[in-house]
Tab-separated table of C-alpha atoms in Angstrom:
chain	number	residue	atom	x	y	z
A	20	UNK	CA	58.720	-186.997	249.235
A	21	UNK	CA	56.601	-184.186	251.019
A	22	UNK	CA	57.598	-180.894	251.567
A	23	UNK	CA	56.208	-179.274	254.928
A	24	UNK	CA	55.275	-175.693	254.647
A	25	UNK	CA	55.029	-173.605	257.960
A	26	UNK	CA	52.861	-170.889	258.699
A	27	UNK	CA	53.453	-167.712	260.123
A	28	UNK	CA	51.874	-165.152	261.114
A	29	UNK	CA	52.965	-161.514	261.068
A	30	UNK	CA	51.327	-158.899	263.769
A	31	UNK	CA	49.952	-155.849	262.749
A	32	UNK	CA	52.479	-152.943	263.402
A	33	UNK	CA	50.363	-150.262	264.947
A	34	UNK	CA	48.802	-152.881	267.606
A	35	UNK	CA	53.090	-154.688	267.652
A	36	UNK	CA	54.199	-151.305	269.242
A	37	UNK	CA	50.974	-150.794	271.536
A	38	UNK	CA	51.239	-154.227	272.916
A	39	UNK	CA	55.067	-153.358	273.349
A	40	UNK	CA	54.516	-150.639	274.867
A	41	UNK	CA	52.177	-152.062	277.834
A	42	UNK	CA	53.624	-155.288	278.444
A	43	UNK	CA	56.939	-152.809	279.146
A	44	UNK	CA	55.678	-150.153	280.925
A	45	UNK	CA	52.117	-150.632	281.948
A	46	UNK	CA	50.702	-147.955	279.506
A	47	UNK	CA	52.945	-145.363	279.923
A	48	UNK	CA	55.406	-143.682	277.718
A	49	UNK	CA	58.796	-144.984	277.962
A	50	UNK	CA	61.666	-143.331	278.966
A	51	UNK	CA	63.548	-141.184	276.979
A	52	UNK	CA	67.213	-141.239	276.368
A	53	UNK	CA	68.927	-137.964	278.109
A	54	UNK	CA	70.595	-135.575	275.400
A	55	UNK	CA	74.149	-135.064	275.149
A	56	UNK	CA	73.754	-131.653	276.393
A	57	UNK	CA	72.931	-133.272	279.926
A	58	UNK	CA	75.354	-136.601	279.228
A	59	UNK	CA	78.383	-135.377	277.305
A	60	UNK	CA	80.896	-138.150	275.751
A	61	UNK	CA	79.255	-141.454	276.091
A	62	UNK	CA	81.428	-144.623	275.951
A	63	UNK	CA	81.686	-146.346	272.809
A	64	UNK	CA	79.877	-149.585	272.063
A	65	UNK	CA	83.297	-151.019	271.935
A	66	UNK	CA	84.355	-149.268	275.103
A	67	UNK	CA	80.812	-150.941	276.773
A	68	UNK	CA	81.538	-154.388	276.034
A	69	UNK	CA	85.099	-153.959	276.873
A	70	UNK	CA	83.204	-152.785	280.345
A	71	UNK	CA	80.993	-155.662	280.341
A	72	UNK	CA	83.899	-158.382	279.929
A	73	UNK	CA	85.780	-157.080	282.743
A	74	UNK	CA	82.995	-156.701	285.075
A	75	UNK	CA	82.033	-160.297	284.306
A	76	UNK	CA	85.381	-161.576	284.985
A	77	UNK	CA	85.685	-159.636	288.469
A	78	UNK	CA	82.297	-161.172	289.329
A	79	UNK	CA	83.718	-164.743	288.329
A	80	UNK	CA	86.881	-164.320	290.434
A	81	UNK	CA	85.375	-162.935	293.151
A	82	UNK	CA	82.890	-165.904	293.443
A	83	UNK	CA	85.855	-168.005	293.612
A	84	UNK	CA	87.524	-166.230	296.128
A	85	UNK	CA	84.468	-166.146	298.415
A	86	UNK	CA	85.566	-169.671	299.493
A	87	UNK	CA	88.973	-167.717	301.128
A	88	UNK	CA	88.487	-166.086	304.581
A	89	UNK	CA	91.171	-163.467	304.241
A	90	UNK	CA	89.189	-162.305	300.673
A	91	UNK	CA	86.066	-160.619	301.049
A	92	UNK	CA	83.736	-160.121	298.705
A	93	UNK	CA	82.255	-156.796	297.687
A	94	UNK	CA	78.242	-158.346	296.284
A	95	UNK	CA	75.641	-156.697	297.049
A	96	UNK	CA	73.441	-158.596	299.787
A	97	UNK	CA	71.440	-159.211	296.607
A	98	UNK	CA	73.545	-161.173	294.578
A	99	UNK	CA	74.897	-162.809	297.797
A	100	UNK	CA	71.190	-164.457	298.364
A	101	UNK	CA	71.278	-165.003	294.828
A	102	UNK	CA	74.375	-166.979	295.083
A	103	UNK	CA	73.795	-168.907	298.197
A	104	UNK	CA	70.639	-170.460	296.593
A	105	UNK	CA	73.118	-173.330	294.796
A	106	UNK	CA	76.572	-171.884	293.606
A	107	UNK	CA	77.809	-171.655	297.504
A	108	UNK	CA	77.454	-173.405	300.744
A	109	UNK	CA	77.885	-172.701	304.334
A	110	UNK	CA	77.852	-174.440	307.351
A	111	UNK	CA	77.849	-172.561	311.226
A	112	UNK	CA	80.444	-170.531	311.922
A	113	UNK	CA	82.442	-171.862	308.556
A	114	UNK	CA	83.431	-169.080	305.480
A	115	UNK	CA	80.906	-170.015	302.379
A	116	UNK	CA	82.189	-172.111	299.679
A	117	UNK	CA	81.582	-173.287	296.477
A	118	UNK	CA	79.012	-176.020	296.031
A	119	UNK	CA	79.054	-178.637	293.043
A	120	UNK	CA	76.840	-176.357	291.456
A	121	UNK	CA	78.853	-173.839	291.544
A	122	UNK	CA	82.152	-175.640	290.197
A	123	UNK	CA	80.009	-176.459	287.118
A	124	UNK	CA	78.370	-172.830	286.961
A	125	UNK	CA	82.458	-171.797	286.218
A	126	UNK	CA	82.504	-174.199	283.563
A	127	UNK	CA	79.181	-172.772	281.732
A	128	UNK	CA	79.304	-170.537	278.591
A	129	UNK	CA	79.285	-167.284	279.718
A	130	UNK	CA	75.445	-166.776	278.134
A	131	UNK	CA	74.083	-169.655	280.010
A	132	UNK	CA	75.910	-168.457	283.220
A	133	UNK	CA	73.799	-164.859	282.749
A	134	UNK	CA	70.576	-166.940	282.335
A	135	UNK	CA	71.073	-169.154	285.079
A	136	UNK	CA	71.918	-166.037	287.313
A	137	UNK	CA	68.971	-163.847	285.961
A	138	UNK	CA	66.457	-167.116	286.812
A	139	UNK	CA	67.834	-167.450	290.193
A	140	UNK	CA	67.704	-163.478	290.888
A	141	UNK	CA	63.915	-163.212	289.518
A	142	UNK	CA	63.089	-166.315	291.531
A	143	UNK	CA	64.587	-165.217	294.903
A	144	UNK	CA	63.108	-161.286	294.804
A	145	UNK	CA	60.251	-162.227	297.199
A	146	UNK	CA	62.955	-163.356	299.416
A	147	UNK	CA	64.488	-159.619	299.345
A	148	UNK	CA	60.767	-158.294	299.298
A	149	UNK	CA	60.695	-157.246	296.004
A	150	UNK	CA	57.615	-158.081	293.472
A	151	UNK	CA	58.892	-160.839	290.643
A	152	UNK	CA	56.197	-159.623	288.676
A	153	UNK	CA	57.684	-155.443	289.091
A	154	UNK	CA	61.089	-156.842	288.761
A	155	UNK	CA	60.274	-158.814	285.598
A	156	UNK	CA	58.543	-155.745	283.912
A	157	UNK	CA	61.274	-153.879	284.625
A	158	UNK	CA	63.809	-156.309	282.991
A	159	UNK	CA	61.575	-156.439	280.170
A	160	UNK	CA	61.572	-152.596	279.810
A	161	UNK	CA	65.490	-152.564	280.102
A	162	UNK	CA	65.410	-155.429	276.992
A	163	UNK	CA	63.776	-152.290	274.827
A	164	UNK	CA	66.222	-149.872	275.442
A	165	UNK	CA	68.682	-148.677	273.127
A	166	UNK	CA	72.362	-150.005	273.252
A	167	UNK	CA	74.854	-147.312	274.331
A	168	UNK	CA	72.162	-144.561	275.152
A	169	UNK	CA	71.605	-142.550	278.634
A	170	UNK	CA	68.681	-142.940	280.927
A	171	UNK	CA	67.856	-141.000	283.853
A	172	UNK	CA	67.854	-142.833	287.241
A	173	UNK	CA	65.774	-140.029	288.582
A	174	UNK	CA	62.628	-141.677	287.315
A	175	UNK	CA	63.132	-144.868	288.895
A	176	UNK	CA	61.604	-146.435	291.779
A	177	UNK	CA	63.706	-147.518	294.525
A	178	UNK	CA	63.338	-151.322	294.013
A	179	UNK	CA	64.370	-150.713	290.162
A	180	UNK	CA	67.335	-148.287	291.922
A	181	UNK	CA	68.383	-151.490	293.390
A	182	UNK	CA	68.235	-153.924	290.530
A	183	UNK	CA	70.063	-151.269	288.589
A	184	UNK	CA	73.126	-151.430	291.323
A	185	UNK	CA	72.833	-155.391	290.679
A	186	UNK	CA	73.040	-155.583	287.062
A	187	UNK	CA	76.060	-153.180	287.442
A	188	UNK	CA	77.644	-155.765	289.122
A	189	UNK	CA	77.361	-158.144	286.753
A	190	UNK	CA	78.397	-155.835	283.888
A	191	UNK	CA	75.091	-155.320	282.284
A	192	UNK	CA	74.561	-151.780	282.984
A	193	UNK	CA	77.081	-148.930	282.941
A	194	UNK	CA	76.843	-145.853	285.792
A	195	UNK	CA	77.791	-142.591	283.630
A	196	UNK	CA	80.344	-141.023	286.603
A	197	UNK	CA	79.916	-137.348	287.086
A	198	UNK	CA	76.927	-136.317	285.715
A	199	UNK	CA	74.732	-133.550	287.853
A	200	UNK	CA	71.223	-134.027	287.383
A	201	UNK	CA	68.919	-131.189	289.083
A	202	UNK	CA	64.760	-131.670	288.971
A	203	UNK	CA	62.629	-128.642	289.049
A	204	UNK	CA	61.772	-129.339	292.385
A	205	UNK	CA	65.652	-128.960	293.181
A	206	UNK	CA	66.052	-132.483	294.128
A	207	UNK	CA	69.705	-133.376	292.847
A	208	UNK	CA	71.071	-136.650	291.360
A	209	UNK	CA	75.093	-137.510	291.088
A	210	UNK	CA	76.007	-139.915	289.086
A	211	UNK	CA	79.472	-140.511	290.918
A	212	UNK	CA	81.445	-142.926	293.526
A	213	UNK	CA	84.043	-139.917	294.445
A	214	UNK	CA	83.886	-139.079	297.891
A	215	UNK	CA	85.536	-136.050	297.219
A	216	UNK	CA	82.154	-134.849	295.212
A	217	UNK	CA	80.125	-136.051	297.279
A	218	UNK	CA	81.849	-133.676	300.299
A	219	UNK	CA	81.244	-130.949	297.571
A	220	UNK	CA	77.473	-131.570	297.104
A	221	UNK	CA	77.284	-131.342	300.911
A	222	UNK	CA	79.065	-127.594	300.782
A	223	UNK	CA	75.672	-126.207	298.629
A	224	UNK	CA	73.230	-128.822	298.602
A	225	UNK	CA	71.224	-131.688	301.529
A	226	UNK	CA	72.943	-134.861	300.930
A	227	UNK	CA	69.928	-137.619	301.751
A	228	UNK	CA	71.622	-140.789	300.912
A	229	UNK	CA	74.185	-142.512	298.393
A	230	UNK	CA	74.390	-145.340	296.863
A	231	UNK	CA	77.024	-147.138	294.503
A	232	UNK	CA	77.751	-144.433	291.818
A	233	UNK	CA	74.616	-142.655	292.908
A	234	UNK	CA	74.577	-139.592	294.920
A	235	UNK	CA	70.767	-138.132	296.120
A	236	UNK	CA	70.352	-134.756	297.695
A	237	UNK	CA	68.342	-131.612	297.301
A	238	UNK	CA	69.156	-127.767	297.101
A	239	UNK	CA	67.441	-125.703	300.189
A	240	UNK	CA	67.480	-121.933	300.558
A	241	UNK	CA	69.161	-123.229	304.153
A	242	UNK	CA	71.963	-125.214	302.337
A	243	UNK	CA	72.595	-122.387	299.956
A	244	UNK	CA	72.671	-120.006	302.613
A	245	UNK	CA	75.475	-122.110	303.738
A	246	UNK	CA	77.114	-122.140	300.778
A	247	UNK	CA	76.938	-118.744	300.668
A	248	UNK	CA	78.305	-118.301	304.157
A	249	UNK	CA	81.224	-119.855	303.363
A	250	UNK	CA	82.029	-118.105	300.533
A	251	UNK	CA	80.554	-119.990	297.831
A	252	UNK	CA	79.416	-118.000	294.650
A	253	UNK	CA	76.920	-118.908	292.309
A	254	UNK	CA	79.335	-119.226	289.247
A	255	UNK	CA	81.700	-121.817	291.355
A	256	UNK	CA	78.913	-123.984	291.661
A	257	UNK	CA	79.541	-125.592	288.037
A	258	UNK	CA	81.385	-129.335	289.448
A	259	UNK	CA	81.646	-131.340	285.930
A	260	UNK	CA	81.231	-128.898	283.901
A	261	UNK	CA	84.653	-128.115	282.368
A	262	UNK	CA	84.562	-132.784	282.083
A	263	UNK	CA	82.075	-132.052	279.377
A	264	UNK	CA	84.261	-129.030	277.747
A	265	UNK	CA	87.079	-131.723	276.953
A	266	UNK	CA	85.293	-133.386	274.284
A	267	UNK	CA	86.095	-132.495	271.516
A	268	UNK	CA	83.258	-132.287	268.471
A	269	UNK	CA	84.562	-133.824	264.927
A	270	UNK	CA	82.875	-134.266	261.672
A	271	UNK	CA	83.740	-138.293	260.371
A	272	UNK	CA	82.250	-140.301	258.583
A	273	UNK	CA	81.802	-144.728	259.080
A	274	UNK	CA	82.890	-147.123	257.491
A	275	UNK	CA	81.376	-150.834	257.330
A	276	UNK	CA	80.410	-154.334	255.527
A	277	UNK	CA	84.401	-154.527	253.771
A	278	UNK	CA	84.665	-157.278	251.144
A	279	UNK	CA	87.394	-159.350	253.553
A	280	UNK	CA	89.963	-158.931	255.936
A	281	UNK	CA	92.624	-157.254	253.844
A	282	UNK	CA	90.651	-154.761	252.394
A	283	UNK	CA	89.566	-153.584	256.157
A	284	UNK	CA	93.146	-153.798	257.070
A	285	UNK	CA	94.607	-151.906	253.542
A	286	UNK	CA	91.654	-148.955	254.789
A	287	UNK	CA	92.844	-148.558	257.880
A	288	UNK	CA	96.609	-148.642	257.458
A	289	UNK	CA	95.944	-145.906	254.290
A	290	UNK	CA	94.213	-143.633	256.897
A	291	UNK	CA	96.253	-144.425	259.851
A	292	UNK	CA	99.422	-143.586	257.517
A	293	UNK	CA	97.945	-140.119	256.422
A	294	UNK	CA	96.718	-139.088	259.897
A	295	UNK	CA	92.974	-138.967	259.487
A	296	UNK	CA	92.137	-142.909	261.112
A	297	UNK	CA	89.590	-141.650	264.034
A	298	UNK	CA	88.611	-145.220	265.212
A	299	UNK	CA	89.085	-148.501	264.227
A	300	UNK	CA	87.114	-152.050	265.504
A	301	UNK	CA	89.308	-154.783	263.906
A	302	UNK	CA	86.540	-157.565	265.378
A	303	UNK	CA	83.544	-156.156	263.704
A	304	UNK	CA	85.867	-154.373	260.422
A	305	UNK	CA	84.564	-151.368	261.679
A	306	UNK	CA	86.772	-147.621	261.115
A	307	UNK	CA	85.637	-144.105	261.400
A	308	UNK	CA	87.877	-141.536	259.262
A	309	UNK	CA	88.130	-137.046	259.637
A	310	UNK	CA	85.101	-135.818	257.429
A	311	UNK	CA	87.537	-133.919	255.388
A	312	UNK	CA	88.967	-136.840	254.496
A	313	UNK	CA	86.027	-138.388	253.167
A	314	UNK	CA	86.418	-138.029	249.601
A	315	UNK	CA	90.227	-138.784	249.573
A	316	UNK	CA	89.180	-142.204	251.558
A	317	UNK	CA	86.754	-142.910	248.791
A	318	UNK	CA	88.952	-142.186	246.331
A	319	UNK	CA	91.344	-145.052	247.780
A	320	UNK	CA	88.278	-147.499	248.135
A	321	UNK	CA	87.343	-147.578	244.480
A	322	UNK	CA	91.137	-147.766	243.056
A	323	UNK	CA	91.761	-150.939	245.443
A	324	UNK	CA	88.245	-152.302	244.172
């Protein structure tokens, strides 16, 4: 009997990252992630793919309900050209429907329905006049970002603006809501879907357009003369301000990789009993505990070991 060896190769890490770093972005440094003193509370991992599953779901039933009259759908004209490629069909003058495709699309794994969307998105951009080869780098440069963090739609083009919207839909991206975002050139960026804010911005700032969960404007000296007209101090213009005052900052410490089951479950019930269990993520045995708690939690740990 033979044993086959294979060989592999290993790239060089210096020339791993600079490669990385053009086939993402073209040369240029990659975005940064913004720092909680512009984001405030994030959601949690947990709270993302909760987020994700329900956003998936919604896009699911709504696909089925596309086939009703009296049901609208709310896609973007994006995903609707997406979608009429092979999961619906129309006829003249008839409601679209779901094609054979599209009955066995619902009956996909939910990681092979993402792919087969994604293909069918990239393949149909020159239809909405979009580069596949921008849209693609783009996509790429989304892969490399980190899980949970912040990024700025302010640097973005407007065809990445758009594919941002998109992937919202589907639940792959997550619009921070009320987060104020003001250039040095005074052009202003919302990250909200109130109407009700988006009246305010008008009060002190140029509103130019909105999108989904996106507000763009800029601050004038006429629009602040405005604001001033009307009464409008300089210390009232603070919007979501006091949102990011609610958090509240506490020490804790995490803790992971538990023998089994009952040992997770003994940890948490022990904290959760004496009033220090911050967080707990039963799927991944996951809990986070009060810092001042820490040794007292560690203390329990090595008697139950």
């Amino acid at each position: 009997m033979s044993i086959r060896k294979e060989v592999s190769y290993k790239m060089n890490n210096k020339f791993q990252a600079n490669m990385q770093k053009y086939l993402v972005s073209g040369g240029c440094l990659p975005r940064e992630p913004l720092p909680f003193s512009v984001t405030g509370r994030l959601p949690t991992l947990v709270e993302l793919e909760n987020y994700a599953l329900d956003q998936w779901e919604c896009f699911l039933l709504q696909l089925i309900n596309s086939s009703q009259v009296e049901k609208g759908t709310t896609f973007s004209s994006s995903m609707m050209k997406t979608f009429q490629r092979g999961l619906l069909s129309s006829r003249d003058g008839e409601a679209a429907k779901l094609s054979e495709n599209g009955f066995q699309f619902l009956l996909m794994e939910t990681n092979a329905q993402l792919w087969y969307i994604m293909r069918e998105y990239i393949s149909s951009a020159e239809e909405r006049g979009v580069d596949p080869t921008d849209l693609i780098s783009f996509l790429l440069e989304l892969s490399f970002h980190t899980q949970g963090a912040a990024y700025s739609l302010s640097t973005l083009t407007e065809v990445q603006r758009v594919a941002i919207m998109d992937l919202m839909e589907l639940g792959l991206v997550k619009l921070q809501q009320g987060i104020v975002v003001v250039e040095t050139n005074f052009r202003l960026y919302a990250y909200s879907a109130s109407k009700l804010h988006c009246e305010i911005l008008r009060l002190f700032s140029r509103v130019e357009y909105q999108l989904p969960n996106l507000i763009v404007g800029a601050i004038t000296k006429e629009s602040l003369y405005g604001a001033f007209d009307n009464g409008i101090t300089a210390e009232q213009i603070r919007l979501w301000e006091n949102d990011r005052n609610r958090v509240e900052m506490v020490l804790s410490h995490v803790y992971e990789d538990f023998p089994s089951k009952d040992m997770f479950e003994q940890c948490c019930d022990h904290a959760r009993d004496n009033g220090y269990l911050l967080w707990e993520d039963a799927k991944k045995m996951r809990l986070i505990v009060n810092a001042e708690f820490h040794q007292e939690m560690r203390e329990f740990l090595r008697r139950q070991r």
